[in-house]
mmCIF file of C-alpha atoms in Angstrom:
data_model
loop_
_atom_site.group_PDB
_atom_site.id
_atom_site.type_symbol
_atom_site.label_atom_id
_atom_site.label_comp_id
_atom_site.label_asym_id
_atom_site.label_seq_id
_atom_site.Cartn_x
_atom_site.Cartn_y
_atom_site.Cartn_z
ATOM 1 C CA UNK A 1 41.575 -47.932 68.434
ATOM 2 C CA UNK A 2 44.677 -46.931 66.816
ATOM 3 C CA UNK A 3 45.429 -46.558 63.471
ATOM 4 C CA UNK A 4 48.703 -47.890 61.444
ATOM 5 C CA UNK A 5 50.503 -45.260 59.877
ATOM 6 C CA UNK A 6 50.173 -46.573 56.403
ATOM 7 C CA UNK A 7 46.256 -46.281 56.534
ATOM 8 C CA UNK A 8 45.134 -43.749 53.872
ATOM 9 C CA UNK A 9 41.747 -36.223 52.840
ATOM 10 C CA UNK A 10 38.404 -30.510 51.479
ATOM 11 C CA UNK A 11 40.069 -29.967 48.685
ATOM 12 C CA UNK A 12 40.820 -30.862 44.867
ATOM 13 C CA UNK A 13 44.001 -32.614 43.934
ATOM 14 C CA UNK A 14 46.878 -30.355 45.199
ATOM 15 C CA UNK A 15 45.669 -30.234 48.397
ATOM 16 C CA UNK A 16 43.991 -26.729 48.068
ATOM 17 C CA UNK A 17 40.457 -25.865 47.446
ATOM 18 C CA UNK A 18 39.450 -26.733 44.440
ATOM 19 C CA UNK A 19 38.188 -23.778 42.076
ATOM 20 C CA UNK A 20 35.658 -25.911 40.177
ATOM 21 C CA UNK A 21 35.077 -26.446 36.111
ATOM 22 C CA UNK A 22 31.998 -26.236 34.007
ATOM 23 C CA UNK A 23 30.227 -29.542 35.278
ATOM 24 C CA UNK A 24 26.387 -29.403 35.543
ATOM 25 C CA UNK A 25 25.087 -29.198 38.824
ATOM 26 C CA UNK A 26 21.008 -29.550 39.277
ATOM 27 C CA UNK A 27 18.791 -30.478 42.403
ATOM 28 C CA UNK A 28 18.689 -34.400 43.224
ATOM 29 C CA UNK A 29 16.301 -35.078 46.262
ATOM 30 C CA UNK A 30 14.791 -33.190 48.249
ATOM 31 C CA UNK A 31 17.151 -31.109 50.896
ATOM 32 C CA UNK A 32 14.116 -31.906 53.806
ATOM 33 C CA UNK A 33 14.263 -35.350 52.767
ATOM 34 C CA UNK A 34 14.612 -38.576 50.866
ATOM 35 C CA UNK A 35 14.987 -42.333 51.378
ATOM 36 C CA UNK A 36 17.424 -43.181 53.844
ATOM 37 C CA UNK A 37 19.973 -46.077 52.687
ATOM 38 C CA UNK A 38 22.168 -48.189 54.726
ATOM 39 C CA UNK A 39 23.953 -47.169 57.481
ATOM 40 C CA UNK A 40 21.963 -43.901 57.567
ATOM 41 C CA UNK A 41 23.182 -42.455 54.200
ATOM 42 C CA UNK A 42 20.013 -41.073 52.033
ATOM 43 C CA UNK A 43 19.230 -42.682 49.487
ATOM 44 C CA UNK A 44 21.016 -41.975 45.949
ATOM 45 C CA UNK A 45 24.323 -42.169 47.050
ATOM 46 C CA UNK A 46 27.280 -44.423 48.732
ATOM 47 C CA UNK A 47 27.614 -45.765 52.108
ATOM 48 C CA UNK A 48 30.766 -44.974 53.358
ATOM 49 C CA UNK A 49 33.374 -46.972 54.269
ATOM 50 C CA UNK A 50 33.896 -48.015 57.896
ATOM 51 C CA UNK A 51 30.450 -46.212 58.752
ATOM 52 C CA UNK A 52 28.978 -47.527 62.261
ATOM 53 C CA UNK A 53 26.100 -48.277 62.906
ATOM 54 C CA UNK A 54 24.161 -45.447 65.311
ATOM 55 C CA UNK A 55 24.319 -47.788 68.617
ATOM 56 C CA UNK A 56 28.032 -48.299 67.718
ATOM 57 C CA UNK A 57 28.229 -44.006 67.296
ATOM 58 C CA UNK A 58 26.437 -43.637 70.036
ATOM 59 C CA UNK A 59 29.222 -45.612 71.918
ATOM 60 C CA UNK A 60 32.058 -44.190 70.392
ATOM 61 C CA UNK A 61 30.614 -40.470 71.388
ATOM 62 C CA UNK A 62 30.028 -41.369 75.009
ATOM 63 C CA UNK A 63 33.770 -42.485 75.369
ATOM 64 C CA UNK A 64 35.336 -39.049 73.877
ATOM 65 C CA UNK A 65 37.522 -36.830 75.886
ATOM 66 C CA UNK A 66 35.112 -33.397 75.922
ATOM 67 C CA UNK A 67 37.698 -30.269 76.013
ATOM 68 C CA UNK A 68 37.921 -26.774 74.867
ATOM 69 C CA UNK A 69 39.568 -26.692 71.013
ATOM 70 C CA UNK A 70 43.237 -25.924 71.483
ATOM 71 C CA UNK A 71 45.506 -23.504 69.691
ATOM 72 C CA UNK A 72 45.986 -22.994 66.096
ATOM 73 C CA UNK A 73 49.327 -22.190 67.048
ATOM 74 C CA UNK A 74 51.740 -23.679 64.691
ATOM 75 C CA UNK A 75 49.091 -25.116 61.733
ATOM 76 C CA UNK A 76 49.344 -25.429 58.337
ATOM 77 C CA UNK A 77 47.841 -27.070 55.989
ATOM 78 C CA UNK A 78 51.173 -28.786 54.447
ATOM 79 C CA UNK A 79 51.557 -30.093 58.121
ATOM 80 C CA UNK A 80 48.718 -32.848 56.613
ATOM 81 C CA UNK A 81 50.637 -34.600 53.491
ATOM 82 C CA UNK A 82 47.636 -34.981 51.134
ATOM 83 C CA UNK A 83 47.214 -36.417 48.128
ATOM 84 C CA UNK A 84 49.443 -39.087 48.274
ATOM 85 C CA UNK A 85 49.293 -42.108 45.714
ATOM 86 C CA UNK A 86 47.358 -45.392 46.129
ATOM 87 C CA UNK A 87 48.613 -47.270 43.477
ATOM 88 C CA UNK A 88 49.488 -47.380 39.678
ATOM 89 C CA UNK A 89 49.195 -43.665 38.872
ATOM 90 C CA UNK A 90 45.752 -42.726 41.404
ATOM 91 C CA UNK A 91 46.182 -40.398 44.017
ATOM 92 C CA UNK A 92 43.789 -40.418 47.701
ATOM 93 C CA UNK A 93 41.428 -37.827 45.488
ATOM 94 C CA UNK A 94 40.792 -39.817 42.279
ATOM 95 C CA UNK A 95 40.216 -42.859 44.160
ATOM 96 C CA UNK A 96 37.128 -41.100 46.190
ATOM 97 C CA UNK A 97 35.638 -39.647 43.016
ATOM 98 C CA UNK A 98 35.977 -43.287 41.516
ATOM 99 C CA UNK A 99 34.515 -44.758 44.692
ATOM 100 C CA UNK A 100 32.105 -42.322 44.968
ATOM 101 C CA UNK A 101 30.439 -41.836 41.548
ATOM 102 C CA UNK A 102 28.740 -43.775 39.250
ATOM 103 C CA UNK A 103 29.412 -44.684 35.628
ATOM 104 C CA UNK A 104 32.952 -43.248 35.786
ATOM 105 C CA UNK A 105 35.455 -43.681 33.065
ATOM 106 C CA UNK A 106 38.964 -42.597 33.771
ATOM 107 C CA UNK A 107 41.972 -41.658 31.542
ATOM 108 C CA UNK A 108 45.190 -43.198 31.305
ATOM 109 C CA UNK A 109 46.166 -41.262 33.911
ATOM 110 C CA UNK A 110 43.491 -41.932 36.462
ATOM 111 C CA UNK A 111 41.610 -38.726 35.857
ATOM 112 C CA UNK A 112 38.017 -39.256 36.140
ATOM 113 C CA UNK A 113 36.237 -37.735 32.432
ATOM 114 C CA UNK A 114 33.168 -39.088 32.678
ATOM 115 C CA UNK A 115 30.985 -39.983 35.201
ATOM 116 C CA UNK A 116 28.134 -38.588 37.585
ATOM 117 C CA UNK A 117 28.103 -37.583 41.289
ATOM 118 C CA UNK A 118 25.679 -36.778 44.021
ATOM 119 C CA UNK A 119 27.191 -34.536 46.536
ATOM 120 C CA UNK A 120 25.342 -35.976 50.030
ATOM 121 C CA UNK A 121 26.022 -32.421 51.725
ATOM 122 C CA UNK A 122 23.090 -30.546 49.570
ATOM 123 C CA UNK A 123 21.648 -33.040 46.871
ATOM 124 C CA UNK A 124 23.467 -31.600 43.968
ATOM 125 C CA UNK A 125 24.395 -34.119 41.451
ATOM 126 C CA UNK A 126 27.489 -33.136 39.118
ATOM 127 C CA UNK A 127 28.508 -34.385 35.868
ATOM 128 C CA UNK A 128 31.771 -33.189 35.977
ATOM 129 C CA UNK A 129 34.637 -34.509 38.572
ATOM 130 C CA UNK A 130 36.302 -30.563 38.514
ATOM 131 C CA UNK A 131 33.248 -29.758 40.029
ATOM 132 C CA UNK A 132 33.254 -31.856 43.393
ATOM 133 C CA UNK A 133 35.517 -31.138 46.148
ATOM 134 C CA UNK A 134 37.079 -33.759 48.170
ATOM 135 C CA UNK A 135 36.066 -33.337 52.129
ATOM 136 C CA UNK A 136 37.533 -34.215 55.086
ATOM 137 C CA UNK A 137 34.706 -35.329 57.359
ATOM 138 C CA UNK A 138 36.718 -34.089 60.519
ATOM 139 C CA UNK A 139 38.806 -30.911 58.758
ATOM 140 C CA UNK A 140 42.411 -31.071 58.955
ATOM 141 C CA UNK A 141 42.313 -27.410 61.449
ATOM 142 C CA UNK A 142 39.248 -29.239 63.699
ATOM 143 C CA UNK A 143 42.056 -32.298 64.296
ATOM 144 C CA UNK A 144 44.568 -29.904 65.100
ATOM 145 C CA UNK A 145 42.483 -28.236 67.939
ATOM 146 C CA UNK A 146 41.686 -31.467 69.073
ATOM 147 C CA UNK A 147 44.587 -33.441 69.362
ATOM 148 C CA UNK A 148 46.572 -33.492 65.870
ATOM 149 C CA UNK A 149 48.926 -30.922 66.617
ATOM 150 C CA UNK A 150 50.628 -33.681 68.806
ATOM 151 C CA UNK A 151 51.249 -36.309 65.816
ATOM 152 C CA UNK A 152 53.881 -37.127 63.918
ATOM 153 C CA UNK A 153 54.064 -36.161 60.082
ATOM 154 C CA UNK A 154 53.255 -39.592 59.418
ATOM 155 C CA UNK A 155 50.232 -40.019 61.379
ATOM 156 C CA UNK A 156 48.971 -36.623 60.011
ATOM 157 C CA UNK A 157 49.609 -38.011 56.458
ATOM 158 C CA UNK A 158 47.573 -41.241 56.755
ATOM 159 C CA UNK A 159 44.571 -39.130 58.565
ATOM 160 C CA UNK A 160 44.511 -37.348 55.422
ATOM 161 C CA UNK A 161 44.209 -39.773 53.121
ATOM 162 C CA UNK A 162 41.906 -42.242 55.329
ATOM 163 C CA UNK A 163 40.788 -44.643 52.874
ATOM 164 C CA UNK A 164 39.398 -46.748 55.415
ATOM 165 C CA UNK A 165 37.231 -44.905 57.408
ATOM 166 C CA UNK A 166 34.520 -42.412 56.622
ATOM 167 C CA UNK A 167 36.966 -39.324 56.781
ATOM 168 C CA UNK A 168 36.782 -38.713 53.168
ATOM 169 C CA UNK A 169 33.092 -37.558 50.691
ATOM 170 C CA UNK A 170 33.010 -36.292 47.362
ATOM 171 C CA UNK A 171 30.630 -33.405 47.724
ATOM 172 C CA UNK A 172 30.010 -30.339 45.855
ATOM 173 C CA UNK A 173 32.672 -27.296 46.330
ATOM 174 C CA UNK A 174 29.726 -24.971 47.705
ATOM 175 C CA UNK A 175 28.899 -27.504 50.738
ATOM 176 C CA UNK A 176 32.543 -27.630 50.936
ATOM 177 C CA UNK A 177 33.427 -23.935 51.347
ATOM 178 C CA UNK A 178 30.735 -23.191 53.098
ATOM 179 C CA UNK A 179 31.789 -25.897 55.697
ATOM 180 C CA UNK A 180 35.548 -24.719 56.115
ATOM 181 C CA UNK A 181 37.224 -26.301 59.580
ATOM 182 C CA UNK A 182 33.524 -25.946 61.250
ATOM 183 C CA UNK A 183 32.539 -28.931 63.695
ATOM 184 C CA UNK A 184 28.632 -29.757 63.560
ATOM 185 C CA UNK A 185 27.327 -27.558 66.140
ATOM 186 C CA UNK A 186 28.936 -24.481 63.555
ATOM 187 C CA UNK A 187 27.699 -26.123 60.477
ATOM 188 C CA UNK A 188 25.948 -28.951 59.606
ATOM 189 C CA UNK A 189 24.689 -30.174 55.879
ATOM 190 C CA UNK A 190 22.202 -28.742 54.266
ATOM 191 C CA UNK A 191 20.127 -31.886 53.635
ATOM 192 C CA UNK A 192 19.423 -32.823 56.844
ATOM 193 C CA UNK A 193 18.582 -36.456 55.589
ATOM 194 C CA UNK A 194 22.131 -36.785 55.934
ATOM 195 C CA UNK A 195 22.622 -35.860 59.380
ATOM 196 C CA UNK A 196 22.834 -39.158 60.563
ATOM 197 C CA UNK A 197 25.274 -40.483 58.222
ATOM 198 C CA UNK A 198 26.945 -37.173 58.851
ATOM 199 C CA UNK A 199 27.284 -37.818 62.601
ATOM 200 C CA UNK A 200 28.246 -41.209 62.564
ATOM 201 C CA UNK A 201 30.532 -40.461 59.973
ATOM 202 C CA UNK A 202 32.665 -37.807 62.163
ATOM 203 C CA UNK A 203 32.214 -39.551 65.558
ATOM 204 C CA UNK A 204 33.844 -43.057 64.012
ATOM 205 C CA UNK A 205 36.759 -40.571 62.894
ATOM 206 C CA UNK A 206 37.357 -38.719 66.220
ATOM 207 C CA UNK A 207 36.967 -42.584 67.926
ATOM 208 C CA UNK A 208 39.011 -43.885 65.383
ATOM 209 C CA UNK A 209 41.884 -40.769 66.123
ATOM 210 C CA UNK A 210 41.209 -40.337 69.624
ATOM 211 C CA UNK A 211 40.509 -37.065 68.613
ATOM 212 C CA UNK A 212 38.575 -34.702 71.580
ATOM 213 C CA UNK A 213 35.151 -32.884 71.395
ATOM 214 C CA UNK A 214 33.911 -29.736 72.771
ATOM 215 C CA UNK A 215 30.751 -29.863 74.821
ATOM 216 C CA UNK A 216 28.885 -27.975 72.264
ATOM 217 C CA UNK A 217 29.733 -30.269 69.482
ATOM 218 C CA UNK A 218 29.252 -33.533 71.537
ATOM 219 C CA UNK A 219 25.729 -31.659 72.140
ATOM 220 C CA UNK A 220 24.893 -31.919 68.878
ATOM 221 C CA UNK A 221 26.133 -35.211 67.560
ATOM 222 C CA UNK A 222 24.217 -36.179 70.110
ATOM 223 C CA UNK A 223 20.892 -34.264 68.324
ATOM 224 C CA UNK A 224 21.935 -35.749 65.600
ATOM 225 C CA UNK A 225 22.188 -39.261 66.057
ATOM 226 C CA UNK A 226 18.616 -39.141 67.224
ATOM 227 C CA UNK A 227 17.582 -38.340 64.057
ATOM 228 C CA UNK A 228 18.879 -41.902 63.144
ATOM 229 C CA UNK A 229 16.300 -44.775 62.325
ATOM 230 C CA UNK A 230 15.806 -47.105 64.965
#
């Protein structure tokens, strides 16, 4: 499937980790488990946009290109435009913590004030939007080793700032950090509840990108997809 440039991201709204405020963070369900919602997401929070269902993932995994992660040669961070603006005065991060959370009020300049957010990496929920990071599901350096270092600054852009496909999570800046460029088989979330979500989530991206995988991490999407409900 390819993607038109113009489709719309780890970090807070420059583009660099975000260094977080004085939001209240407490435990939300349990890190073992929890309802599971639609399209595998626990419940408590959102489904994601463009999130396959697991027969669809399943598909999607079976037709990547497995390789060996390339070079970092030549990466940077700025080599991924991000946040860009989506319309009157919201960027690609204010419209995921809008999307996102619940109850939330924004200013006149699109800044989320109010509001409350559960972070689906480790069950955290937030009252504060300084407090949440916004993720890329597939990290900008994990696209680069698998095929992004080939794009054009356009196409890098809009992979940033995927507002159509599950690419993009509010979660909490600990989950985040702790995550870095890591594919699943080097980290996976905490709440494990999530680990379907989780894998659909980055196999519909690198499907969606025609992005590679190396065997290791194909190895576990694979483990975790089978965690999915029939």
């Amino acid at each position: 499937m390819v993607i038109a440039l113009g489709a719309v991201g780890c970090s807070s709204g420059n583009g660099k980790k975000s260094s977080g405020g004085d939001g209240k963070a407490s435990p939300s369900l349990s890190a073992s488990g929890g309802a599971t919602g639609a399209g595998g997401a626990p419940g408590g929070v959102k489904a994601l946009p463009g999130l396959p269902t697991v027969s669809t993932a399943r598909t999607d995994l079976a037709g990547l290109k497995v390789a060996p992660a390339s070079s970092m040669a030549g990466y940077s961070r700025d080599k991924f435009q991000h946040w860009v603006g989506q319309g009157g005065k919201c960027d690609t991060r204010e419209t995921v913590l809008n999307r996102d959370g619940t109850g939330v009020k924004q200013d006149a300049e699109c800044k989320p004030v109010s509001g409350k957010w559960v972070s689906r990496y480790d069950h955290l929920t937030f009252d504060s939007a300084s407090k949440m990071d916004i993720d890329h599901t597939v990290p900008l350096a994990n696209a680069w080793r698998s095929g992004a270092s080939s794009w054009t600054a356009e196409q890098r852009k809009a992979f940033a700032n995927d507002l159509t496909h599950p690419q993009l999570v509010a979660v909490s800046a600990t989950s985040n950090r702790a995550k870095g460029d890591q594919s699943p088989d080097q980290w996976a979330p905490p709440a494990k509840d999530y680990w379907c979500a989780y894998a659909e989530s980055w196999t519909a991206v690198k499907a969606t990108y025609k992005l590679t995988v190396t065997q290791a991490e194909k190895a576990k999407l694979t483990e975790m997809l089978n965690m999915c409900a029939a």
